[in-house]
Coordinates of C-alpha atoms in Angstrom, one line a residue:
Chain A
M1 CA 28.5 -22.4 1.0
K2 CA 31.2 -21.6 3.5
Y3 CA 31.0 -22.4 7.2
H4 CA 33.2 -21.1 10.0
I5 CA 33.4 -21.7 13.7
L6 CA 33.3 -19.2 16.6
D7 CA 33.9 -20.5 20.1
K8 CA 31.2 -19.1 22.4
K9 CA 33.8 -17.6 24.7
N10 CA 34.9 -15.5 21.7
L11 CA 31.4 -14.1 21.0
D12 CA 32.2 -11.0 23.0
S13 CA 35.3 -10.2 20.9
F14 CA 33.2 -10.8 17.8
I15 CA 30.5 -8.3 18.9
K16 CA 33.2 -5.8 20.0
S17 CA 35.0 -6.0 16.7
L18 CA 31.7 -5.7 14.8
A19 CA 30.8 -2.7 17.0
R20 CA 34.1 -1.0 16.0
R21 CA 32.9 -1.1 12.4
M22 CA 29.3 -0.1 12.9
K23 CA 26.5 0.2 15.4
V24 CA 25.4 -3.2 16.6
V25 CA 21.9 -4.0 17.7
G26 CA 20.8 -7.3 19.2
P27 CA 18.1 -9.0 21.3
V28 CA 18.1 -7.6 24.8
K29 CA 15.8 -8.6 27.7
K30 CA 13.5 -5.8 28.7
S31 CA 11.3 -7.3 31.4
G32 CA 9.6 -10.7 31.9
K33 CA 9.1 -12.3 28.5
N34 CA 9.7 -9.0 26.7
Y35 CA 12.7 -8.6 24.5
V36 CA 13.8 -5.8 22.2
F37 CA 16.3 -5.1 19.6
K38 CA 18.6 -2.4 20.8
E39 CA 22.2 -1.2 20.6
V40 CA 24.7 -3.4 22.3
K41 CA 28.5 -3.0 22.8
T42 CA 29.2 -6.4 24.4
A43 CA 27.8 -9.9 24.0
D44 CA 26.6 -10.2 27.6
E45 CA 24.1 -7.4 27.1
M46 CA 22.2 -9.7 24.8
S47 CA 19.8 -12.6 25.5
L48 CA 20.4 -15.1 22.7
K49 CA 17.7 -17.4 24.0
Y50 CA 14.8 -15.0 23.3
I51 CA 11.3 -15.2 22.1
P52 CA 10.4 -12.8 19.3
T53 CA 11.1 -9.2 20.3
I54 CA 8.2 -6.8 20.9
L55 CA 8.9 -5.1 17.6
P56 CA 10.5 -7.0 14.7
P57 CA 13.8 -5.7 13.2
K58 CA 11.7 -4.0 10.4
K59 CA 12.1 -0.9 12.6
Y60 CA 15.6 -0.5 11.3
L61 CA 14.6 -0.8 7.6
M62 CA 11.3 1.1 7.9
P63 CA 11.4 3.2 11.0
E64 CA 8.1 3.9 12.9
R65 CA 8.6 7.5 11.9
E66 CA 10.8 8.8 9.1
K67 CA 11.2 12.1 7.4
I68 CA 10.7 11.7 3.7
L69 CA 11.0 15.3 2.6
D70 CA 12.3 18.5 4.0
L71 CA 10.8 21.7 2.8
K72 CA 12.1 25.3 3.1
F73 CA 9.9 28.1 2.1
E74 CA 12.2 30.8 0.8
S75 CA 11.6 34.1 -1.0
D76 CA 12.7 32.7 -4.3
G77 CA 10.6 29.6 -4.0
I78 CA 10.3 26.3 -2.2
K79 CA 13.4 24.1 -1.7
E80 CA 12.8 20.4 -1.4
E81 CA 15.3 18.0 0.0
A82 CA 14.8 14.2 0.2
F83 CA 17.2 12.3 2.4
I84 CA 17.3 9.5 4.9
E85 CA 18.9 9.7 8.3
N86 CA 20.9 6.5 8.4
E87 CA 24.0 4.9 9.7
K88 CA 25.7 1.6 9.0
I89 CA 24.1 -0.9 11.4
A90 CA 24.5 -4.6 12.1
I91 CA 21.5 -6.5 13.4
F92 CA 22.7 -9.5 15.4
G93 CA 20.7 -12.5 16.3
V94 CA 17.8 -12.3 13.8
H95 CA 15.6 -15.4 13.9
T96 CA 14.6 -17.1 10.7
C97 CA 11.0 -15.8 11.0
D98 CA 12.3 -12.2 11.1
L99 CA 14.7 -12.9 8.2
S100 CA 11.6 -14.0 6.3
G101 CA 9.8 -10.8 7.3
I102 CA 12.6 -8.6 6.0
Q103 CA 12.4 -10.6 2.7
C104 CA 8.7 -9.8 2.5
L105 CA 9.3 -6.1 2.9
N106 CA 12.1 -6.3 0.3
I107 CA 9.6 -7.8 -2.2
V108 CA 7.0 -5.1 -1.6
F109 CA 9.4 -2.2 -1.7
N110 CA 11.1 -3.5 -4.8
D111 CA 7.7 -3.4 -6.6
K112 CA 7.7 -0.4 -9.0
P113 CA 7.7 2.4 -8.2
V114 CA 10.4 1.2 -5.8
D115 CA 10.6 2.6 -2.3
K116 CA 14.0 4.3 -2.4
N117 CA 14.1 5.0 1.3
F118 CA 13.8 1.3 2.2
L119 CA 16.3 0.2 -0.4
M120 CA 18.9 2.7 0.8
R121 CA 18.5 1.6 4.4
K122 CA 18.7 -2.0 3.3
E123 CA 22.1 -1.3 1.7
N124 CA 23.3 0.0 5.1
V125 CA 22.3 -3.0 7.1
F126 CA 24.5 -6.0 7.9
I127 CA 22.3 -9.0 9.1
V128 CA 23.5 -11.8 11.3
G129 CA 20.9 -14.5 11.6
L130 CA 20.5 -16.9 14.6
E131 CA 19.0 -20.3 14.4
C132 CA 16.1 -21.5 16.7
N133 CA 17.0 -25.0 17.7
S134 CA 13.5 -25.4 19.2
Y135 CA 10.3 -23.5 19.5
C136 CA 10.3 -20.1 21.2
D137 CA 6.7 -20.6 22.6
E138 CA 3.2 -21.8 21.8
Y139 CA 2.3 -18.8 19.6
A140 CA 4.8 -19.6 16.9
S141 CA 3.6 -21.2 13.6
C142 CA 6.9 -21.2 11.7
G143 CA 6.4 -24.9 11.0
L144 CA 3.2 -24.1 9.1
V145 CA 4.7 -21.3 7.0
N146 CA 8.1 -23.1 6.7
S147 CA 10.2 -20.3 8.1
Y148 CA 12.0 -22.3 10.8
M149 CA 15.0 -23.0 8.6
P150 CA 17.3 -20.4 7.1
N151 CA 16.4 -19.4 3.6
G152 CA 18.8 -16.6 2.8
G153 CA 18.4 -13.0 3.7
F154 CA 21.5 -12.8 5.9
D155 CA 25.2 -11.9 5.6
L156 CA 26.1 -14.4 8.4
F157 CA 24.0 -17.1 10.1
F158 CA 24.8 -18.4 13.5
T159 CA 23.8 -21.9 14.7
D160 CA 24.4 -22.9 18.3
L161 CA 26.3 -26.1 18.6
G162 CA 26.8 -26.2 22.3
D163 CA 30.1 -24.6 23.2
K164 CA 30.5 -23.0 19.7
F165 CA 28.6 -21.4 16.9
I166 CA 28.8 -22.6 13.3
I167 CA 28.5 -19.7 11.0
N168 CA 27.1 -19.8 7.5
V169 CA 28.7 -17.2 5.3
N170 CA 26.2 -15.9 2.7
T171 CA 27.7 -12.6 1.3
Q172 CA 31.0 -11.0 0.4
D173 CA 30.6 -8.6 3.4
G174 CA 30.1 -11.5 5.7
E175 CA 33.1 -13.3 4.3
E176 CA 35.3 -10.2 4.8
L177 CA 34.3 -10.0 8.4
V178 CA 34.9 -13.7 9.0
E179 CA 38.3 -13.5 7.2
S180 CA 39.4 -10.5 9.2
L181 CA 38.6 -12.3 12.5
K182 CA 40.5 -15.3 11.2
L183 CA 37.6 -17.6 12.2
P184 CA 38.6 -21.2 11.4
P185 CA 36.6 -23.1 8.8
A186 CA 34.2 -25.8 10.0
T187 CA 35.5 -29.3 10.1
P188 CA 33.6 -32.2 8.5
K189 CA 32.7 -33.3 12.0
E190 CA 31.2 -29.9 12.8
M191 CA 29.3 -29.9 9.5
S192 CA 27.8 -33.3 10.4
E193 CA 26.8 -31.9 13.8
L194 CA 24.9 -29.1 12.0
D195 CA 23.2 -31.7 9.7
K196 CA 22.2 -33.7 12.8
L197 CA 20.8 -30.6 14.5
R198 CA 18.7 -29.8 11.4
D199 CA 17.4 -33.4 11.3
E200 CA 16.4 -33.1 14.9
K201 CA 14.7 -29.7 14.1
R202 CA 12.6 -31.3 11.4
K203 CA 11.2 -33.6 14.1
I204 CA 10.6 -30.8 16.5
F205 CA 9.0 -28.2 14.1
K206 CA 5.8 -29.7 12.9
N207 CA 2.8 -28.1 11.1
E208 CA 1.3 -26.6 14.3
I209 CA -2.3 -26.6 13.2
N210 CA -2.4 -29.6 10.9
V211 CA -3.7 -27.6 7.9
D212 CA -2.0 -28.2 4.6
P213 CA -0.3 -24.8 3.8
H214 CA -0.7 -25.5 0.0
K215 CA -4.4 -25.5 0.4
I216 CA -4.6 -22.3 2.5
P217 CA -5.1 -19.9 -0.5
Q218 CA -8.0 -22.1 -1.8
M219 CA -9.5 -22.1 1.7
F220 CA -9.5 -18.3 1.8
D221 CA -11.4 -18.3 -1.5
K222 CA -14.2 -20.1 0.4
V223 CA -14.5 -18.1 3.6
Y224 CA -14.6 -14.5 2.4
E225 CA -18.2 -14.1 3.4
S226 CA -17.9 -16.2 6.6
K227 CA -19.4 -15.2 9.9
L228 CA -16.0 -15.9 11.3
W229 CA -14.8 -12.4 10.6
E230 CA -17.7 -10.8 12.4
E231 CA -16.9 -13.1 15.4
V232 CA -13.2 -12.0 15.3
G233 CA -14.3 -8.4 14.9
N234 CA -16.5 -8.6 18.0
K235 CA -13.4 -9.4 20.1
C236 CA -11.2 -6.9 18.4
L237 CA -10.4 -3.6 20.1
S238 CA -9.0 -1.9 16.9
C239 CA -5.9 -1.0 18.8
G240 CA -3.5 -1.7 16.0
N241 CA -1.0 -3.7 18.1
C242 CA -1.2 -6.7 15.8
T243 CA -0.1 -4.7 12.7
N244 CA 2.5 -2.7 14.6
V245 CA 4.3 -5.8 15.8
C246 CA 3.9 -7.7 12.5
P247 CA 7.2 -8.1 10.6
T248 CA 5.4 -7.9 7.2
C249 CA 3.0 -5.0 7.9
Y250 CA 4.2 -2.0 6.0
C251 CA 1.1 0.3 5.6
F252 CA 1.9 3.9 6.4
D253 CA 0.5 7.3 6.8
V254 CA 2.1 10.5 5.6
D255 CA 1.8 13.6 7.7
E256 CA 3.2 17.1 7.6
K257 CA 4.7 19.2 10.4
I258 CA 5.2 22.8 9.6
S259 CA 7.3 25.1 11.7
L260 CA 5.6 27.8 13.8
D261 CA 7.1 30.6 11.7
M262 CA 6.1 28.7 8.6
S263 CA 9.6 28.9 7.1
S264 CA 10.0 25.1 6.9
S265 CA 8.1 21.9 6.9
E266 CA 8.7 18.2 7.2
R267 CA 6.8 15.4 5.5
I268 CA 6.9 12.4 7.8
R269 CA 5.9 8.8 7.1
S270 CA 4.8 6.8 10.0
W271 CA 3.4 3.3 10.5
D272 CA -0.3 3.1 10.1
S273 CA -2.8 0.3 10.8
C274 CA -5.6 -1.1 8.7
Q275 CA -7.2 -1.9 12.0
F276 CA -7.9 1.8 12.7
E277 CA -11.5 2.9 12.0
T278 CA -10.6 5.7 9.6
F279 CA -8.0 3.8 7.7
A280 CA -10.1 3.3 4.6
K281 CA -12.3 6.3 5.0
V282 CA -12.4 8.8 2.1
A283 CA -12.9 12.6 2.5
G284 CA -16.5 12.5 1.4
G285 CA -17.3 10.4 4.5
E286 CA -17.6 6.9 2.9
N287 CA -15.8 4.3 4.9
F288 CA -15.0 1.1 3.0
R289 CA -14.0 -1.0 6.0
K290 CA -16.2 0.4 8.7
E291 CA -16.7 -2.7 10.8
R292 CA -13.9 -4.2 12.8
G293 CA -14.7 -7.7 11.4
L294 CA -14.0 -6.4 7.9
R295 CA -10.7 -4.9 9.1
Q296 CA -9.6 -8.1 10.7
R297 CA -10.5 -10.1 7.6
H298 CA -8.5 -7.6 5.6
R299 CA -5.5 -8.1 7.8
V300 CA -5.6 -11.9 7.6
Y301 CA -6.2 -11.9 3.8
R302 CA -3.1 -9.7 3.5
K303 CA -1.1 -12.4 5.2
F304 CA -2.5 -15.6 3.6
K305 CA -4.3 -14.7 0.4
F306 CA -3.2 -11.6 -1.4
P307 CA 0.5 -12.2 -1.3
Q308 CA -0.1 -15.8 -2.5
D309 CA -1.8 -14.4 -5.5
K310 CA 0.8 -11.8 -6.1
Y311 CA 4.1 -13.2 -5.0
N312 CA 3.4 -16.9 -4.4
R313 CA 4.3 -16.8 -0.7
F314 CA 2.7 -16.1 2.7
F315 CA 3.2 -12.8 4.3
C316 CA 3.0 -14.5 7.7
T317 CA 6.4 -15.5 9.1
G318 CA 4.9 -17.6 11.9
C319 CA 6.6 -15.4 14.5
G320 CA 3.3 -15.3 16.6
R321 CA 3.7 -11.7 17.6
C322 CA 0.1 -10.7 16.6
S323 CA -1.4 -13.4 18.8
R324 CA 1.1 -12.8 21.6
T325 CA 0.4 -9.1 21.8
C326 CA -3.4 -9.1 21.3
M327 CA -5.1 -7.7 24.3
A328 CA -8.4 -9.4 23.3
G329 CA -6.8 -12.8 22.9
I330 CA -7.3 -13.1 19.1
N331 CA -5.1 -16.0 18.1
L332 CA -4.0 -16.3 14.5
K333 CA -3.7 -20.1 14.7
D334 CA -7.3 -20.4 15.9
I335 CA -8.5 -18.3 13.0
L336 CA -6.6 -20.5 10.6
V337 CA -8.1 -23.7 12.1
K338 CA -11.6 -22.2 11.7
V339 CA -10.9 -21.1 8.2
A340 CA -9.8 -24.7 7.4
E341 CA -12.9 -26.1 9.1
E342 CA -15.4 -23.8 7.4
S343 CA -13.8 -24.1 4.0
K344 CA -14.1 -27.9 4.1
I345 CA -11.0 -28.3 1.9
Chain B
M1 CA 8.4 17.9 16.1
S2 CA 11.7 17.4 14.6
I3 CA 13.5 14.1 14.0
K4 CA 17.2 14.2 14.9
T5 CA 19.3 14.0 11.7
E6 CA 22.5 12.2 11.6
N7 CA 24.3 10.7 8.6
K8 CA 22.2 12.3 6.0
L9 CA 22.1 10.4 2.7
E10 CA 20.4 12.0 -0.3
V11 CA 17.5 10.1 -1.8
K12 CA 18.1 10.7 -5.5
E13 CA 14.9 11.0 -7.6
S14 CA 12.8 10.5 -4.6
N15 CA 9.2 9.7 -5.3
W16 CA 8.1 12.2 -2.8
V17 CA 9.3 15.4 -4.4
Y18 CA 6.8 17.7 -6.1
R19 CA 6.2 19.1 -9.5
K20 CA 5.6 22.8 -9.5
G21 CA 2.9 24.5 -11.5
K22 CA 1.0 27.7 -11.8
I23 CA -2.8 28.1 -11.7
T24 CA -3.7 29.8 -15.0
A25 CA -7.5 29.9 -14.5
T26 CA -10.1 29.0 -11.9
R27 CA -13.9 29.1 -11.7
M28 CA -16.4 28.2 -9.0
M29 CA -18.7 25.6 -10.6
T30 CA -21.1 25.1 -7.7
N31 CA -21.0 26.0 -4.1
T32 CA -18.7 23.1 -3.4
E33 CA -16.8 22.4 -6.6
K34 CA -14.0 24.6 -8.0
W35 CA -12.3 24.2 -11.3
F36 CA -8.6 24.8 -11.9
E37 CA -6.5 25.0 -15.0
I38 CA -2.8 24.4 -14.3
E39 CA 0.5 24.7 -16.2
L40 CA 3.5 22.8 -14.9
S41 CA 6.9 24.4 -15.0
D42 CA 8.5 21.2 -16.2
G43 CA 6.2 20.8 -19.2
E44 CA 3.3 18.4 -20.0
L45 CA 1.7 16.5 -17.1
G46 CA 1.9 13.4 -19.3
H47 CA -1.3 11.8 -18.2
E48 CA -3.8 9.4 -19.8
P49 CA -7.6 9.7 -19.3
G50 CA -8.7 8.4 -15.9
Q51 CA -5.5 9.1 -14.0
F52 CA -5.2 11.4 -10.9
V53 CA -2.6 13.6 -9.2
Q54 CA -1.8 14.3 -5.6
V55 CA -2.2 18.0 -4.8
E56 CA 0.0 19.3 -2.0
I57 CA -0.9 22.1 0.4
F58 CA 2.2 22.7 2.4
G59 CA 1.6 22.4 6.1
V60 CA -1.7 20.6 5.6
G61 CA -1.2 17.6 3.4
E62 CA -2.1 16.0 0.1
A63 CA -5.4 15.2 -1.6
P64 CA -5.8 12.8 -4.6
I65 CA -7.7 14.6 -7.3
S66 CA -8.9 13.2 -10.7
I67 CA -7.6 14.9 -13.8
C68 CA -10.7 16.2 -15.6
S69 CA -9.1 17.3 -18.9
S70 CA -8.1 15.1 -21.8
P71 CA -4.4 14.6 -22.7
T72 CA -5.4 15.9 -26.2
K73 CA -5.5 19.3 -24.6
K74 CA -1.9 20.4 -24.7
G75 CA 0.2 22.5 -22.3
R76 CA -2.3 22.7 -19.4
F77 CA -4.4 20.3 -17.5
E78 CA -7.5 20.7 -15.4
L79 CA -8.8 19.6 -12.0
T80 CA -12.2 19.9 -10.4
V81 CA -12.0 19.9 -6.6
R82 CA -14.8 19.3 -4.2
N83 CA -14.4 21.1 -0.9
T84 CA -14.8 18.2 1.5
G85 CA -11.8 18.0 3.8
K86 CA -9.0 20.1 5.3
V87 CA -6.7 19.8 2.2
T88 CA -9.4 20.5 -0.4
E89 CA -10.7 23.5 1.7
Q90 CA -7.2 25.0 1.3
I91 CA -7.0 24.1 -2.4
H92 CA -10.2 26.1 -2.8
R93 CA -8.4 29.2 -1.5
L94 CA -5.9 29.0 -4.4
S95 CA -6.5 31.5 -7.2
Q96 CA -5.3 32.4 -10.7
G97 CA -1.6 33.0 -10.5
S98 CA -1.1 30.9 -7.3
D99 CA 1.7 28.3 -7.3
I100 CA 0.6 24.7 -7.0
Y101 CA 2.5 21.6 -6.2
I102 CA 1.6 18.1 -7.3
R103 CA 2.9 14.5 -7.5
G104 CA 1.8 12.3 -10.4
P105 CA 0.0 11.4 -12.6
F106 CA -0.8 8.1 -10.9
G107 CA -3.0 5.1 -11.6
R108 CA -4.2 2.8 -14.3
P109 CA -6.0 4.8 -17.0
F110 CA -9.1 4.0 -18.9
P111 CA -8.4 1.2 -21.4
V112 CA -8.6 3.6 -24.3
K113 CA -6.9 1.5 -27.0
Q114 CA -9.0 -1.5 -26.0
M115 CA -12.1 0.7 -26.6
F116 CA -11.1 1.8 -30.1
G117 CA -13.7 0.7 -32.6
S118 CA -16.4 0.1 -29.9
D119 CA -19.6 2.0 -29.1
I120 CA -19.2 3.9 -25.8
L121 CA -21.9 4.5 -23.3
F122 CA -20.8 7.1 -20.7
V123 CA -22.7 7.2 -17.4
A124 CA -21.7 9.8 -14.9
G125 CA -23.2 10.7 -11.5
G126 CA -22.4 13.7 -9.5
L127 CA -18.6 14.4 -9.3
G128 CA -18.0 11.3 -11.3
I129 CA -18.2 13.5 -14.4
A130 CA -14.8 14.9 -13.5
P131 CA -12.7 11.8 -14.2
L132 CA -15.1 10.8 -17.0
R133 CA -14.7 14.1 -18.7
S134 CA -11.0 13.3 -19.4
L135 CA -12.2 10.4 -21.5
I136 CA -15.3 12.0 -23.0
N137 CA -13.1 14.9 -24.3
Y138 CA -10.5 12.4 -25.5
V139 CA -13.2 10.5 -27.4
M140 CA -14.6 13.8 -28.8
D141 CA -11.1 14.7 -30.1
N142 CA -10.7 11.3 -31.6
R143 CA -14.3 10.8 -32.6
R144 CA -13.6 8.7 -35.7
D145 CA -11.8 6.0 -33.6
F146 CA -15.0 5.1 -31.8
G147 CA -18.5 3.8 -32.8
K148 CA -21.8 5.2 -31.4
V149 CA -21.3 7.4 -28.4
D150 CA -24.0 8.0 -25.7
I151 CA -23.5 10.2 -22.7
L152 CA -25.9 10.0 -19.7
L153 CA -25.4 12.5 -16.9
G154 CA -27.1 12.7 -13.6
C155 CA -26.8 14.8 -10.4
K156 CA -28.9 15.6 -7.4
N157 CA -30.3 19.0 -8.5
P158 CA -29.7 21.5 -11.3
K159 CA -27.4 23.7 -9.0
E160 CA -25.0 20.8 -8.7
M161 CA -24.6 20.3 -12.5
L162 CA -20.9 20.5 -13.3
F163 CA -19.2 21.5 -16.6
S164 CA -22.2 23.4 -18.0
E165 CA -20.2 24.6 -21.0
D166 CA -19.2 21.1 -21.9
I167 CA -22.8 19.9 -21.5
E168 CA -23.9 22.7 -23.8
K169 CA -21.4 21.6 -26.4
W170 CA -22.2 17.9 -26.0
S171 CA -25.9 18.4 -26.2
K172 CA -25.5 20.2 -29.6
R173 CA -23.2 17.7 -31.2
M174 CA -24.9 15.6 -33.9
D175 CA -22.4 12.7 -33.6
I176 CA -23.3 11.8 -30.1
N177 CA -26.4 11.1 -28.1
F178 CA -26.6 13.2 -24.9
A179 CA -29.1 13.0 -22.0
C180 CA -29.1 14.3 -18.5
T181 CA -31.3 14.1 -15.5
V182 CA -31.6 15.5 -12.0
D183 CA -32.9 13.6 -8.9
R184 CA -34.9 16.7 -8.0
G185 CA -35.8 19.6 -10.3
D186 CA -36.3 23.3 -9.6
P187 CA -38.7 25.8 -11.2
D188 CA -36.2 26.7 -13.9
W189 CA -35.3 23.1 -14.8
K190 CA -36.9 22.0 -18.1
G191 CA -35.0 18.6 -18.5
N192 CA -35.5 15.1 -17.1
V193 CA -36.2 14.5 -13.5
G194 CA -35.4 11.1 -12.0
L195 CA -32.5 8.8 -11.1
I196 CA -29.9 8.2 -13.8
T197 CA -31.0 4.6 -14.1
T198 CA -34.2 5.9 -15.7
L199 CA -32.2 7.0 -18.7
I200 CA -30.6 3.6 -19.4
P201 CA -33.7 1.7 -20.8
G202 CA -33.8 4.4 -23.6
V203 CA -30.3 3.6 -24.9
T204 CA -30.0 1.0 -27.6
L205 CA -27.0 -1.2 -26.8
N206 CA -25.2 -3.5 -29.1
T207 CA -23.8 -5.6 -26.3
E208 CA -21.2 -7.2 -28.5
Q209 CA -19.4 -4.0 -29.2
T210 CA -20.2 -1.6 -26.4
Y211 CA -18.2 -0.4 -23.4
A212 CA -20.1 1.2 -20.7
V213 CA -18.0 3.6 -18.7
V214 CA -19.6 4.3 -15.4
V215 CA -18.3 6.8 -12.8
G216 CA -20.2 8.0 -9.8
P217 CA -20.8 7.3 -6.1
P218 CA -21.1 3.8 -4.7
V219 CA -24.9 3.8 -4.6
M220 CA -25.0 4.7 -8.2
Y221 CA -22.8 1.8 -9.2
K222 CA -25.1 -0.6 -7.6
F223 CA -28.2 0.4 -9.6
V224 CA -26.6 1.4 -12.9
I225 CA -24.6 -1.9 -13.1
A226 CA -27.7 -3.9 -12.4
E227 CA -29.5 -2.1 -15.3
L228 CA -26.5 -2.7 -17.6
L229 CA -26.3 -6.4 -16.7
K230 CA -30.1 -6.6 -17.3
K231 CA -29.3 -5.5 -20.8
N232 CA -26.9 -8.4 -21.1
L233 CA -23.8 -6.3 -21.2
S234 CA -20.8 -8.4 -20.2
E235 CA -19.0 -7.7 -16.9
K236 CA -15.9 -7.2 -18.9
R237 CA -17.5 -4.4 -20.8
I238 CA -18.4 -2.3 -17.8
V239 CA -15.6 0.1 -16.9
L240 CA -15.6 1.9 -13.5
S241 CA -13.5 4.5 -11.7
L242 CA -13.4 3.8 -8.0
E243 CA -12.9 6.2 -5.2
R244 CA -10.7 5.3 -2.3
H245 CA -8.3 7.0 0.1
M246 CA -5.2 7.2 -2.2
K247 CA -2.4 8.4 0.1
C248 CA 0.9 7.5 -1.5
G249 CA -0.2 6.8 -5.1
M250 CA 2.4 4.0 -5.4
G251 CA 0.6 0.9 -4.2
K252 CA 2.3 0.8 -0.9
C253 CA 0.6 2.6 2.0
G254 CA -2.4 0.4 2.0
H255 CA -5.2 2.9 2.6
C256 CA -6.8 2.5 -0.9
Q257 CA -6.8 -1.3 -1.0
I258 CA -10.1 -2.5 -2.3
D259 CA -12.2 -4.6 0.1
S260 CA -12.4 -7.8 -2.0
P261 CA -10.9 -11.3 -2.1
K262 CA -8.5 -10.0 -4.8
N263 CA -5.5 -7.9 -4.1
Y264 CA -6.1 -4.5 -5.7
Y265 CA -4.7 -1.2 -4.7
C266 CA -7.0 1.5 -6.1
C267 CA -4.1 3.9 -6.7
K268 CA -2.1 1.6 -8.8
D269 CA -4.2 -1.3 -10.0
G270 CA -7.0 1.2 -10.5
P271 CA -8.7 3.6 -10.1
I272 CA -10.0 2.3 -13.4
F273 CA -11.3 -1.3 -13.1
M274 CA -13.4 -3.6 -15.3
Y275 CA -16.5 -4.6 -13.3
D276 CA -15.6 -8.3 -13.4
E277 CA -12.4 -7.5 -11.5
V278 CA -14.1 -5.9 -8.5
K279 CA -17.6 -7.3 -8.5
D280 CA -16.8 -9.3 -5.3
S281 CA -16.4 -6.0 -3.4
K282 CA -19.5 -5.3 -1.3
K283 CA -19.3 -1.6 -1.9
L284 CA -17.9 -0.2 -5.1

């Protein structure tokens, strides 16, 4: 593993030289505690001490709306064209929770049949991670799901060491950039500073709810029929905010927009939410998740149970976005504590 | 609405492109069900019994439709479509000679090979006969590979009876037992009247070597499965085809995920399931 050093005063020239190669997006303060990933040209547009952005960077890999098929109705038949609209893009400042989220999407979209749109976008994204030296806020549970340390998924990974960043180089693309900027390699002293910081972090980041994560899948085996879900459902407004902001929610709808003269049409995929009432409804009228409690249960099982069975990992990155954004105050950590209590494991 | 297009990159062999076909025959089966026979321009559909296709109506959308013909029928395949939503309403407007566009076939098929050498009890309710017919006709065309075959068919009233020509043929065959019933008869109806569950006690089941293949609405599953379990048939020998909102067909979009503690996408892990896999689901 290679490590290089970037003086903080040179961050601006780093961003600018990256921006000469490709579009750069980074965390930008929107208002109050709201941050968003958006295009930046300089370092000072960014807020590097940020709590998770409103939307995770999944929006660059699986856009809220994307055209999946273009159709032209011509006299000699129908012409189909499948393409993605894409440009080379660098996402700067991705926290480890969101790196984990992108990895989850990568797993799902690599399941056969693979999602070619996602995989093509992924090829066009350069990812620069950024370490959290301490908690963003009280909603995070990255200690529980073990996503507070870097576990791959980046080209470069920045860690703040005071007046400089130490950069972990993880890919050939990352290495080429670092080489071209002639960033000096990290000294043994700087490496030990990083080790020390990580040791400190292990003291700061604790299992937030005192529930053994290894027992969580078993716990969910016990609480499927619990009253808990009805209680959560009674609070839920079915707005779909929790799934929109989730870095691992990827459910979608496919819709078609035909031109007024009926000469062409577009098939568009857009984010959907299992929290909407009609999500699991079939044409004949049967609705397989009619009650809000059933839909909330489904959401939580999709984070803590199903992906454990299928991929041996949580699809919760601990980012806390669902709880932070919930208008009804539904808190994921509270749900997990209740699951642990009721399951008696 | 149009999305701005910059830096277009072609998605090669996209999963979203359609296969073109021509409708070679249609027939209204009831007031709400229409039957179609389709020939694809790129050759065989290449399906197995129990699978489904997505039928596209440009400008409206797609609907998942079970394939009701057996793969032993070559060159053309068949769909039976109930007019129940905005897409299926438009599918009903298609006629002989119309172009038709599909994606698929999709889904886990009936475990045909696993069923070789076993007795088969078919139980179909309402439109459930459509996907089941793909397997029934497969079994008919490979009759020697299977043991005793019973077919039990039920629907609400005689006017809703589907595939009357097939029923005619099945009822005359000496190598199978066939029975059908309607929930409510009419003056011309001379057959059984009563729920499909009333036919099950009359069937002799060798539980060690029988697969029951049950396809129908959720309410039928509840009662038929209870009857079969009462006869000591193993949960692993009850085969079902479940209906869910299959949108993408590729196990991704989430709409068809079964409400159970297990992680099943109906479009990919199903629609065919063994009962023991999905018995935790409140509503089949």
